[in-house]
Amino acid sequence: MSVERTLSIVKPDAVGRNLIGEILRRFETAGLKIVAGKLLRLTPERAQAFYAVHKERPFFAGLCAYMSSGPIFVSVLEGENAIMKNREIMGATDPAKAAPGTIRKDLGKDVEQNAVHGSDGPETAASEIAFFFRPDEIF
Ligand code: UDP
Ligand code: MG
């Protein structure tokens, strides 16, 4: 294990339900440090760029419309094994299949509006962090 950084997004459904603080609290309680953060709204084009890996998937259009439908809170989480630790705290993609106590189980609405995004590996973490943050915005 080593100290890693990963990108987290509180998605529009969760921002709209006043859940930013509840979600960040879970990361901090688990020992992850928030080393960058901001509220912003993606344009549809920026959402398509962020999720380009999924562009052939049937859910892509709906996902990009949803992710650009309102503000999101993006942050960089840092800590031991941060990438997998964040994925564990988030839970499975579909809230109905997520383990008890995970963010998606407790707070997600459905398989699309599932409250949070988290990078899935070291390469995507690096590219997703750079998508949203300049080096001087990360502490
Ligand atoms: N998604 C969806 N329908 C699906 C699968 C995924 O709308 O059947 C959305 C959901 O918001 C998910 C995102 O697309 O978080 C990215 O999918 P991915 O498979 O990368 O899941 P994640 O890494 O977010 O768990
Ligand atoms: Mg993913």
Tab-separated table of N, CA and C and ligand atoms in Angstrom:
chain	number	residue	atom	x	y	z
A	1	MET	N	0.846	-1.208	0.000
A	1	MET	CA	0.000	0.000	0.000
A	1	MET	C	0.872	1.245	0.000
A	2	SER	N	0.321	2.305	-0.543
A	2	SER	CA	1.055	3.568	-0.548
A	2	SER	C	0.048	4.710	-0.511
A	3	VAL	N	0.563	5.892	-0.241
A	3	VAL	CA	-0.309	7.065	-0.232
A	3	VAL	C	-0.689	7.386	-1.672
A	4	GLU	N	-2.000	7.453	-1.916
A	4	GLU	CA	-2.523	7.730	-3.259
A	4	GLU	C	-3.457	8.936	-3.209
A	5	ARG	N	-3.732	9.451	-4.405
A	5	ARG	CA	-4.781	10.452	-4.570
A	5	ARG	C	-5.818	9.915	-5.547
A	6	THR	N	-7.082	10.274	-5.305
A	6	THR	CA	-8.156	9.843	-6.187
A	6	THR	C	-9.162	10.967	-6.356
A	7	LEU	N	-9.876	10.951	-7.480
A	7	LEU	CA	-10.903	11.969	-7.700
A	7	LEU	C	-12.261	11.472	-7.213
A	8	SER	N	-12.942	12.327	-6.465
A	8	SER	CA	-14.305	12.049	-6.020
A	8	SER	C	-15.232	13.125	-6.581
A	9	ILE	N	-16.436	12.711	-6.953
A	9	ILE	CA	-17.475	13.675	-7.343
A	9	ILE	C	-18.742	13.378	-6.544
A	10	VAL	N	-19.276	14.411	-5.887
A	10	VAL	CA	-20.641	14.342	-5.370
A	10	VAL	C	-21.527	14.775	-6.538
A	11	LYS	N	-22.346	13.844	-7.022
A	11	LYS	CA	-23.099	14.038	-8.263
A	11	LYS	C	-24.334	14.932	-8.031
A	12	PRO	N	-24.948	15.410	-9.135
A	12	PRO	CA	-26.044	16.382	-8.997
A	12	PRO	C	-27.196	15.943	-8.094
A	13	ASP	N	-27.544	14.664	-8.107
A	13	ASP	CA	-28.681	14.233	-7.266
A	13	ASP	C	-28.369	14.436	-5.796
A	14	ALA	N	-27.110	14.183	-5.411
A	14	ALA	CA	-26.731	14.308	-3.999
A	14	ALA	C	-26.510	15.762	-3.602
A	15	VAL	N	-25.911	16.560	-4.492
A	15	VAL	CA	-25.776	17.997	-4.204
A	15	VAL	C	-27.162	18.602	-4.014
A	16	GLY	N	-28.111	18.211	-4.885
A	16	GLY	CA	-29.467	18.752	-4.817
A	16	GLY	C	-30.202	18.384	-3.547
A	17	ARG	N	-29.811	17.285	-2.906
A	17	ARG	CA	-30.439	16.859	-1.646
A	17	ARG	C	-29.615	17.240	-0.421
A	18	ASN	N	-28.708	18.208	-0.578
A	18	ASN	CA	-27.920	18.716	0.568
A	18	ASN	C	-27.060	17.637	1.227
A	19	LEU	N	-26.445	16.797	0.398
A	19	LEU	CA	-25.670	15.682	0.947
A	19	LEU	C	-24.159	15.855	0.810
A	20	ILE	N	-23.680	17.036	0.391
A	20	ILE	CA	-22.223	17.218	0.249
A	20	ILE	C	-21.533	16.937	1.588
A	21	GLY	N	-22.002	17.575	2.640
A	21	GLY	CA	-21.351	17.432	3.940
A	21	GLY	C	-21.386	16.006	4.451
A	22	GLU	N	-22.531	15.342	4.320
A	22	GLU	CA	-22.669	13.949	4.768
A	22	GLU	C	-21.673	13.043	4.046
A	23	ILE	N	-21.510	13.267	2.742
A	23	ILE	CA	-20.605	12.411	1.954
A	23	ILE	C	-19.144	12.717	2.299
A	24	LEU	N	-18.774	13.986	2.377
A	24	LEU	CA	-17.378	14.323	2.726
A	24	LEU	C	-17.038	13.825	4.133
A	25	ARG	N	-18.009	13.887	5.051
A	25	ARG	CA	-17.779	13.399	6.405
A	25	ARG	C	-17.391	11.920	6.390
A	26	ARG	N	-18.033	11.149	5.528
A	26	ARG	CA	-17.713	9.717	5.465
A	26	ARG	C	-16.266	9.495	5.013
A	27	PHE	N	-15.804	10.305	4.049
A	27	PHE	CA	-14.408	10.172	3.610
A	27	PHE	C	-13.461	10.541	4.752
A	28	GLU	N	-13.739	11.646	5.406
A	28	GLU	CA	-12.853	12.091	6.490
A	28	GLU	C	-12.852	11.103	7.652
A	29	THR	N	-14.019	10.575	7.992
A	29	THR	CA	-14.110	9.594	9.082
A	29	THR	C	-13.290	8.344	8.753
A	30	ALA	N	-13.227	7.995	7.471
A	30	ALA	CA	-12.466	6.811	7.050
A	30	ALA	C	-10.969	7.097	6.945
A	31	GLY	N	-10.568	8.317	7.218
A	31	GLY	CA	-9.141	8.645	7.219
A	31	GLY	C	-8.629	9.240	5.927
A	32	LEU	N	-9.517	9.482	4.970
A	32	LEU	CA	-9.089	10.135	3.732
A	32	LEU	C	-9.078	11.645	3.936
A	33	LYS	N	-8.049	12.285	3.411
A	33	LYS	CA	-7.896	13.725	3.567
A	33	LYS	C	-8.353	14.423	2.289
A	34	ILE	N	-9.159	15.482	2.448
A	34	ILE	CA	-9.596	16.257	1.288
A	34	ILE	C	-8.514	17.300	1.002
A	35	VAL	N	-7.801	17.125	-0.117
A	35	VAL	CA	-6.662	17.997	-0.425
A	35	VAL	C	-6.969	18.988	-1.549
A	36	ALA	N	-8.188	18.901	-2.124
A	36	ALA	CA	-8.661	19.874	-3.108
A	36	ALA	C	-10.168	19.741	-3.177
A	37	GLY	N	-10.872	20.836	-3.525
A	37	GLY	CA	-12.314	20.724	-3.665
A	37	GLY	C	-12.935	21.964	-4.263
A	38	LYS	N	-13.995	21.779	-5.069
A	38	LYS	CA	-14.766	22.914	-5.595
A	38	LYS	C	-16.119	22.459	-6.126
A	39	LEU	N	-17.050	23.431	-6.112
A	39	LEU	CA	-18.383	23.232	-6.669
A	39	LEU	C	-18.377	23.816	-8.079
A	40	LEU	N	-18.910	23.081	-9.029
A	40	LEU	CA	-18.956	23.570	-10.411
A	40	LEU	C	-20.075	22.856	-11.148
A	41	ARG	N	-20.400	23.352	-12.338
A	41	ARG	CA	-21.380	22.662	-13.178
A	41	ARG	C	-20.724	22.307	-14.510
A	42	LEU	N	-20.833	21.045	-14.898
A	42	LEU	CA	-20.313	20.597	-16.189
A	42	LEU	C	-21.257	21.012	-17.302
A	43	THR	N	-20.705	21.451	-18.426
A	43	THR	CA	-21.515	21.559	-19.638
A	43	THR	C	-21.729	20.136	-20.171
A	44	PRO	N	-22.735	19.931	-21.035
A	44	PRO	CA	-22.884	18.595	-21.633
A	44	PRO	C	-21.600	18.135	-22.326
A	45	GLU	N	-20.898	19.053	-22.987
A	45	GLU	CA	-19.664	18.686	-23.696
A	45	GLU	C	-18.570	18.240	-22.731
A	46	ARG	N	-18.463	18.939	-21.592
A	46	ARG	CA	-17.453	18.544	-20.589
A	46	ARG	C	-17.815	17.198	-19.957
A	47	ALA	N	-19.119	16.959	-19.733
A	47	ALA	CA	-19.546	15.662	-19.198
A	47	ALA	C	-19.213	14.543	-20.189
A	48	GLN	N	-19.433	14.805	-21.474
A	48	GLN	CA	-19.110	13.793	-22.499
A	48	GLN	C	-17.607	13.509	-22.521
A	49	ALA	N	-16.808	14.549	-22.328
A	49	ALA	CA	-15.353	14.359	-22.311
A	49	ALA	C	-14.933	13.559	-21.083
A	50	PHE	N	-15.522	13.869	-19.937
A	50	PHE	CA	-15.148	13.168	-18.707
A	50	PHE	C	-15.479	11.677	-18.801
A	51	TYR	N	-16.640	11.358	-19.384
A	51	TYR	CA	-17.092	9.967	-19.457
A	51	TYR	C	-16.845	9.352	-20.836
A	52	ALA	N	-15.857	9.866	-21.577
A	52	ALA	CA	-15.603	9.398	-22.951
A	52	ALA	C	-15.403	7.884	-23.033
A	53	VAL	N	-14.832	7.287	-21.980
A	53	VAL	CA	-14.612	5.834	-21.982
A	53	VAL	C	-15.921	5.064	-22.141
A	54	HIS	N	-17.036	5.694	-21.781
A	54	HIS	CA	-18.344	5.022	-21.848
A	54	HIS	C	-19.147	5.424	-23.090
A	55	LYS	N	-18.523	6.067	-24.085
A	55	LYS	CA	-19.336	6.687	-25.147
A	55	LYS	C	-20.125	5.702	-25.999
A	56	GLU	N	-19.722	4.430	-26.023
A	56	GLU	CA	-20.492	3.437	-26.794
A	56	GLU	C	-21.588	2.772	-25.958
A	57	ARG	N	-21.642	3.077	-24.668
A	57	ARG	CA	-22.585	2.367	-23.797
A	57	ARG	C	-23.992	2.958	-23.937
A	58	PRO	N	-25.032	2.131	-23.759
A	58	PRO	CA	-26.415	2.617	-23.940
A	58	PRO	C	-26.803	3.711	-22.947
A	59	PHE	N	-26.130	3.770	-21.795
A	59	PHE	CA	-26.484	4.768	-20.779
A	59	PHE	C	-25.739	6.084	-20.941
A	60	PHE	N	-24.870	6.201	-21.975
A	60	PHE	CA	-23.991	7.364	-22.082
A	60	PHE	C	-24.751	8.686	-22.195
A	61	ALA	N	-25.756	8.757	-23.082
A	61	ALA	CA	-26.472	10.022	-23.288
A	61	ALA	C	-27.182	10.454	-22.013
A	62	GLY	N	-27.859	9.515	-21.377
A	62	GLY	CA	-28.556	9.834	-20.129
A	62	GLY	C	-27.594	10.255	-19.038
A	63	LEU	N	-26.464	9.558	-18.950
A	63	LEU	CA	-25.457	9.866	-17.937
A	63	LEU	C	-24.919	11.287	-18.115
A	64	CYS	N	-24.625	11.662	-19.362
A	64	CYS	CA	-24.060	12.999	-19.601
A	64	CYS	C	-25.099	14.093	-19.364
A	65	ALA	N	-26.362	13.827	-19.705
A	65	ALA	CA	-27.426	14.797	-19.429
A	65	ALA	C	-27.577	14.988	-17.920
A	66	TYR	N	-27.581	13.890	-17.204
A	66	TYR	CA	-27.692	13.938	-15.730
A	66	TYR	C	-26.516	14.667	-15.106
A	67	MET	N	-25.298	14.334	-15.522
A	67	MET	CA	-24.111	14.918	-14.891
A	67	MET	C	-23.953	16.407	-15.178
A	68	SER	N	-24.660	16.895	-16.200
A	68	SER	CA	-24.619	18.329	-16.499
A	68	SER	C	-25.904	19.032	-16.058
A	69	SER	N	-26.755	18.339	-15.304
A	69	SER	CA	-28.072	18.881	-14.940
A	69	SER	C	-28.040	19.841	-13.761
A	70	GLY	N	-26.918	19.893	-13.045
A	70	GLY	CA	-26.817	20.770	-11.881
A	70	GLY	C	-25.404	20.735	-11.348
A	71	PRO	N	-25.141	21.492	-10.285
A	71	PRO	CA	-23.776	21.540	-9.772
A	71	PRO	C	-23.313	20.201	-9.189
A	72	ILE	N	-22.012	20.015	-9.263
A	72	ILE	CA	-21.352	18.863	-8.647
A	72	ILE	C	-20.255	19.378	-7.733
A	73	PHE	N	-19.891	18.569	-6.743
A	73	PHE	CA	-18.763	18.933	-5.881
A	73	PHE	C	-17.633	17.954	-6.183
A	74	VAL	N	-16.549	18.485	-6.748
A	74	VAL	CA	-15.404	17.632	-7.074
A	74	VAL	C	-14.326	17.820	-6.019
A	75	SER	N	-13.702	16.705	-5.642
A	75	SER	CA	-12.630	16.800	-4.656
A	75	SER	C	-11.548	15.775	-4.954
A	76	VAL	N	-10.376	16.045	-4.388
A	76	VAL	CA	-9.275	15.081	-4.431
A	76	VAL	C	-9.106	14.533	-3.019
A	77	LEU	N	-9.144	13.206	-2.906
A	77	LEU	CA	-8.971	12.519	-1.621
A	77	LEU	C	-7.584	11.901	-1.594
A	78	GLU	N	-6.914	12.023	-0.463
A	78	GLU	CA	-5.553	11.502	-0.331
A	78	GLU	C	-5.463	10.597	0.889
A	79	GLY	N	-4.731	9.513	0.737
A	79	GLY	CA	-4.505	8.622	1.877
A	79	GLY	C	-3.959	7.284	1.429
A	80	GLU	N	-3.649	6.422	2.418
A	80	GLU	CA	-3.206	5.069	2.127
A	80	GLU	C	-4.276	4.363	1.305
A	81	ASN	N	-3.878	3.833	0.139
A	81	ASN	CA	-4.804	3.010	-0.647
A	81	ASN	C	-6.096	3.773	-0.992
A	82	ALA	N	-5.965	5.084	-1.215
A	82	ALA	CA	-7.146	5.953	-1.349
A	82	ALA	C	-8.084	5.532	-2.481
A	83	ILE	N	-7.538	5.003	-3.565
A	83	ILE	CA	-8.389	4.691	-4.721
A	83	ILE	C	-9.365	3.562	-4.374
A	84	MET	N	-8.844	2.454	-3.850
A	84	MET	CA	-9.728	1.333	-3.499
A	84	MET	C	-10.551	1.641	-2.253
A	85	LYS	N	-9.952	2.375	-1.318
A	85	LYS	CA	-10.700	2.724	-0.107
A	85	LYS	C	-11.938	3.551	-0.464
A	86	ASN	N	-11.759	4.520	-1.370
A	86	ASN	CA	-12.906	5.330	-1.793
A	86	ASN	C	-13.957	4.464	-2.480
A	87	ARG	N	-13.516	3.537	-3.324
A	87	ARG	CA	-14.477	2.659	-4.018
A	87	ARG	C	-15.262	1.811	-3.001
A	88	GLU	N	-14.590	1.394	-1.943
A	88	GLU	CA	-15.289	0.605	-0.909
A	88	GLU	C	-16.311	1.465	-0.162
A	89	ILE	N	-15.931	2.691	0.150
A	89	ILE	CA	-16.852	3.588	0.872
A	89	ILE	C	-18.062	3.918	-0.005
A	90	MET	N	-17.821	4.053	-1.339
A	90	MET	CA	-18.904	4.351	-2.281
A	90	MET	C	-19.886	3.196	-2.409
A	91	GLY	N	-19.375	1.971	-2.542
A	91	GLY	CA	-20.211	0.809	-2.798
A	91	GLY	C	-20.418	0.577	-4.287
A	92	ALA	N	-21.130	-0.510	-4.602
A	92	ALA	CA	-21.335	-0.921	-5.995
A	92	ALA	C	-22.104	0.143	-6.777
A	93	THR	N	-21.902	0.134	-8.102
A	93	THR	CA	-22.509	1.135	-8.992
A	93	THR	C	-24.018	1.250	-8.790
A	94	ASP	N	-24.689	0.096	-8.703
A	94	ASP	CA	-26.146	0.078	-8.527
A	94	ASP	C	-26.473	0.090	-7.022
A	95	PRO	N	-27.099	1.151	-6.533
A	95	PRO	CA	-27.409	1.219	-5.093
A	95	PRO	C	-28.164	-0.005	-4.579
A	96	ALA	N	-28.979	-0.596	-5.434
A	96	ALA	CA	-29.746	-1.774	-5.009
A	96	ALA	C	-28.841	-2.967	-4.712
A	97	LYS	N	-27.632	-2.956	-5.303
A	97	LYS	CA	-26.693	-4.074	-5.106
A	97	LYS	C	-25.534	-3.699	-4.188
A	98	ALA	N	-25.506	-2.469	-3.716
A	98	ALA	CA	-24.393	-2.005	-2.884
A	98	ALA	C	-24.527	-2.543	-1.462
A	99	ALA	N	-23.374	-2.720	-0.811
A	99	ALA	CA	-23.356	-3.266	0.556
A	99	ALA	C	-23.921	-2.253	1.546
A	100	PRO	N	-24.508	-2.768	2.640
A	100	PRO	CA	-25.027	-1.880	3.686
A	100	PRO	C	-23.924	-0.970	4.226
A	101	GLY	N	-24.291	0.271	4.493
A	101	GLY	CA	-23.337	1.213	5.057
A	101	GLY	C	-22.534	1.979	4.031
A	102	THR	N	-22.653	1.615	2.753
A	102	THR	CA	-21.942	2.364	1.716
A	102	THR	C	-22.757	3.597	1.312
A	103	ILE	N	-22.065	4.561	0.698
A	103	ILE	CA	-22.735	5.800	0.281
A	103	ILE	C	-23.857	5.496	-0.703
A	104	ARG	N	-23.565	4.658	-1.684
A	104	ARG	CA	-24.583	4.410	-2.710
A	104	ARG	C	-25.789	3.662	-2.134
A	105	LYS	N	-25.543	2.718	-1.221
A	105	LYS	CA	-26.677	2.025	-0.602
A	105	LYS	C	-27.529	3.000	0.211
A	106	ASP	N	-26.851	3.840	0.987
A	106	ASP	CA	-27.570	4.714	1.918
A	106	ASP	C	-28.185	5.930	1.225
A	107	LEU	N	-27.502	6.438	0.189
A	107	LEU	CA	-27.865	7.748	-0.351
A	107	LEU	C	-28.168	7.766	-1.852
A	108	GLY	N	-27.807	6.718	-2.597
A	108	GLY	CA	-28.047	6.698	-4.035
A	108	GLY	C	-29.521	6.494	-4.356
A	109	LYS	N	-29.957	7.045	-5.501
A	109	LYS	CA	-31.361	6.903	-5.901
A	109	LYS	C	-31.567	5.702	-6.818
A	110	ASP	N	-30.697	5.551	-7.811
A	110	ASP	CA	-30.796	4.428	-8.755
A	110	ASP	C	-29.445	4.252	-9.443
A	111	VAL	N	-29.366	3.331	-10.400
A	111	VAL	CA	-28.073	2.976	-11.001
A	111	VAL	C	-27.434	4.166	-11.728
A	112	GLU	N	-28.233	5.124	-12.187
A	112	GLU	CA	-27.662	6.334	-12.797
A	112	GLU	C	-27.379	7.391	-11.729
A	113	GLN	N	-28.383	7.726	-10.970
A	113	GLN	CA	-28.255	8.791	-9.963
A	113	GLN	C	-27.775	8.158	-8.653
A	114	ASN	N	-26.492	7.785	-8.670
A	114	ASN	CA	-25.945	6.994	-7.564
A	114	ASN	C	-25.014	7.798	-6.648
A	115	ALA	N	-25.232	9.084	-6.595
A	115	ALA	CA	-24.675	9.984	-5.563
A	115	ALA	C	-23.202	10.361	-5.711
A	116	VAL	N	-22.362	9.414	-6.123
A	116	VAL	CA	-20.920	9.694	-6.146
A	116	VAL	C	-20.222	9.036	-7.333
A	117	HIS	N	-19.112	9.654	-7.717
A	117	HIS	CA	-18.149	9.068	-8.646
A	117	HIS	C	-16.830	8.901	-7.920
A	118	GLY	N	-16.083	7.861	-8.254
A	118	GLY	CA	-14.713	7.705	-7.756
A	118	GLY	C	-13.846	7.054	-8.814
A	119	SER	N	-12.615	7.519	-8.937
A	119	SER	CA	-11.682	6.943	-9.913
A	119	SER	C	-11.512	5.452	-9.644
A	120	ASP	N	-11.256	4.678	-10.734
A	120	ASP	CA	-11.188	3.222	-10.571
A	120	ASP	C	-9.774	2.650	-10.625
A	121	GLY	N	-8.749	3.480	-10.792
A	121	GLY	CA	-7.377	2.971	-10.815
A	121	GLY	C	-6.394	4.125	-10.858
A	122	PRO	N	-5.102	3.831	-10.724
A	122	PRO	CA	-4.093	4.904	-10.661
A	122	PRO	C	-4.057	5.798	-11.900
A	123	GLU	N	-4.207	5.196	-13.093
A	123	GLU	CA	-4.132	6.022	-14.309
A	123	GLU	C	-5.355	6.923	-14.425
A	124	THR	N	-6.544	6.353	-14.169
A	124	THR	CA	-7.743	7.194	-14.270
A	124	THR	C	-7.746	8.244	-13.166
A	125	ALA	N	-7.235	7.907	-11.992
A	125	ALA	CA	-7.171	8.906	-10.919
A	125	ALA	C	-6.324	10.099	-11.360
A	126	ALA	N	-5.171	9.827	-11.933
A	126	ALA	CA	-4.286	10.924	-12.361
A	126	ALA	C	-4.946	11.774	-13.440
A	127	SER	N	-5.566	11.120	-14.428
A	127	SER	CA	-6.159	11.893	-15.518
A	127	SER	C	-7.421	12.623	-15.058
A	128	GLU	N	-8.212	12.004	-14.168
A	128	GLU	CA	-9.436	12.660	-13.702
A	128	GLU	C	-9.121	13.837	-12.766
A	129	ILE	N	-8.071	13.707	-11.953
A	129	ILE	CA	-7.670	14.843	-11.114
A	129	ILE	C	-7.240	16.007	-12.007
A	130	ALA	N	-6.452	15.712	-13.023
A	130	ALA	CA	-5.970	16.775	-13.927
A	130	ALA	C	-7.109	17.389	-14.750
A	131	PHE	N	-8.191	16.626	-14.948
A	131	PHE	CA	-9.357	17.139	-15.684
A	131	PHE	C	-9.982	18.322	-14.938
A	132	PHE	N	-9.924	18.296	-13.606
A	132	PHE	CA	-10.606	19.319	-12.808
A	132	PHE	C	-9.691	20.289	-12.069
A	133	PHE	N	-8.462	19.887	-11.772
A	133	PHE	CA	-7.629	20.702	-10.883
A	133	PHE	C	-6.265	20.997	-11.482
A	134	ARG	N	-5.827	22.254	-11.322
A	134	ARG	CA	-4.437	22.610	-11.599
A	134	ARG	C	-3.588	22.148	-10.403
A	135	PRO	N	-2.306	21.920	-10.623
A	135	PRO	CA	-1.458	21.492	-9.492
A	135	PRO	C	-1.525	22.451	-8.308
A	136	ASP	N	-1.623	23.759	-8.567
A	136	ASP	CA	-1.624	24.719	-7.436
A	136	ASP	C	-2.956	24.784	-6.706
A	137	GLU	N	-3.951	24.015	-7.147
A	137	GLU	CA	-5.229	23.930	-6.421
A	137	GLU	C	-5.288	22.701	-5.508
A	138	ILE	N	-4.222	21.914	-5.497
A	138	ILE	CA	-4.171	20.685	-4.687
A	138	ILE	C	-3.165	20.894	-3.567
A	139	PHE	N	-3.593	20.585	-2.336
A	139	PHE	CA	-2.763	20.909	-1.153
A	139	PHE	C	-2.301	19.648	-0.419
B	1	UDP	N1	-24.466	4.152	-15.175
B	1	UDP	C1	-25.779	4.111	-15.617
B	1	UDP	N2	-26.315	2.893	-15.975
B	1	UDP	C2	-25.594	1.736	-15.908
B	1	UDP	C3	-24.262	1.795	-15.462
B	1	UDP	C4	-23.732	3.009	-15.100
B	1	UDP	O1	-26.459	5.125	-15.697
B	1	UDP	O2	-26.131	0.660	-16.249
B	1	UDP	C5	-23.888	5.448	-14.772
B	1	UDP	C6	-23.725	5.588	-13.254
B	1	UDP	O3	-23.969	6.940	-12.892
B	1	UDP	C7	-22.266	5.197	-13.068
B	1	UDP	C8	-21.633	5.818	-14.316
B	1	UDP	O4	-22.593	5.582	-15.340
B	1	UDP	O5	-21.746	5.689	-11.853
B	1	UDP	C9	-20.300	5.249	-14.724
B	1	UDP	O6	-20.420	3.848	-14.845
B	1	UDP	P1	-19.295	2.884	-14.287
B	1	UDP	O7	-19.551	1.524	-14.842
B	1	UDP	O8	-17.949	3.469	-14.538
B	1	UDP	O9	-19.605	2.823	-12.711
B	1	UDP	P2	-18.820	3.443	-11.462
B	1	UDP	O10	-17.354	3.388	-11.765
B	1	UDP	O11	-19.326	4.868	-11.290
B	1	UDP	O12	-19.213	2.567	-10.299
B	2	MG	MG	-16.306	4.038	-13.425
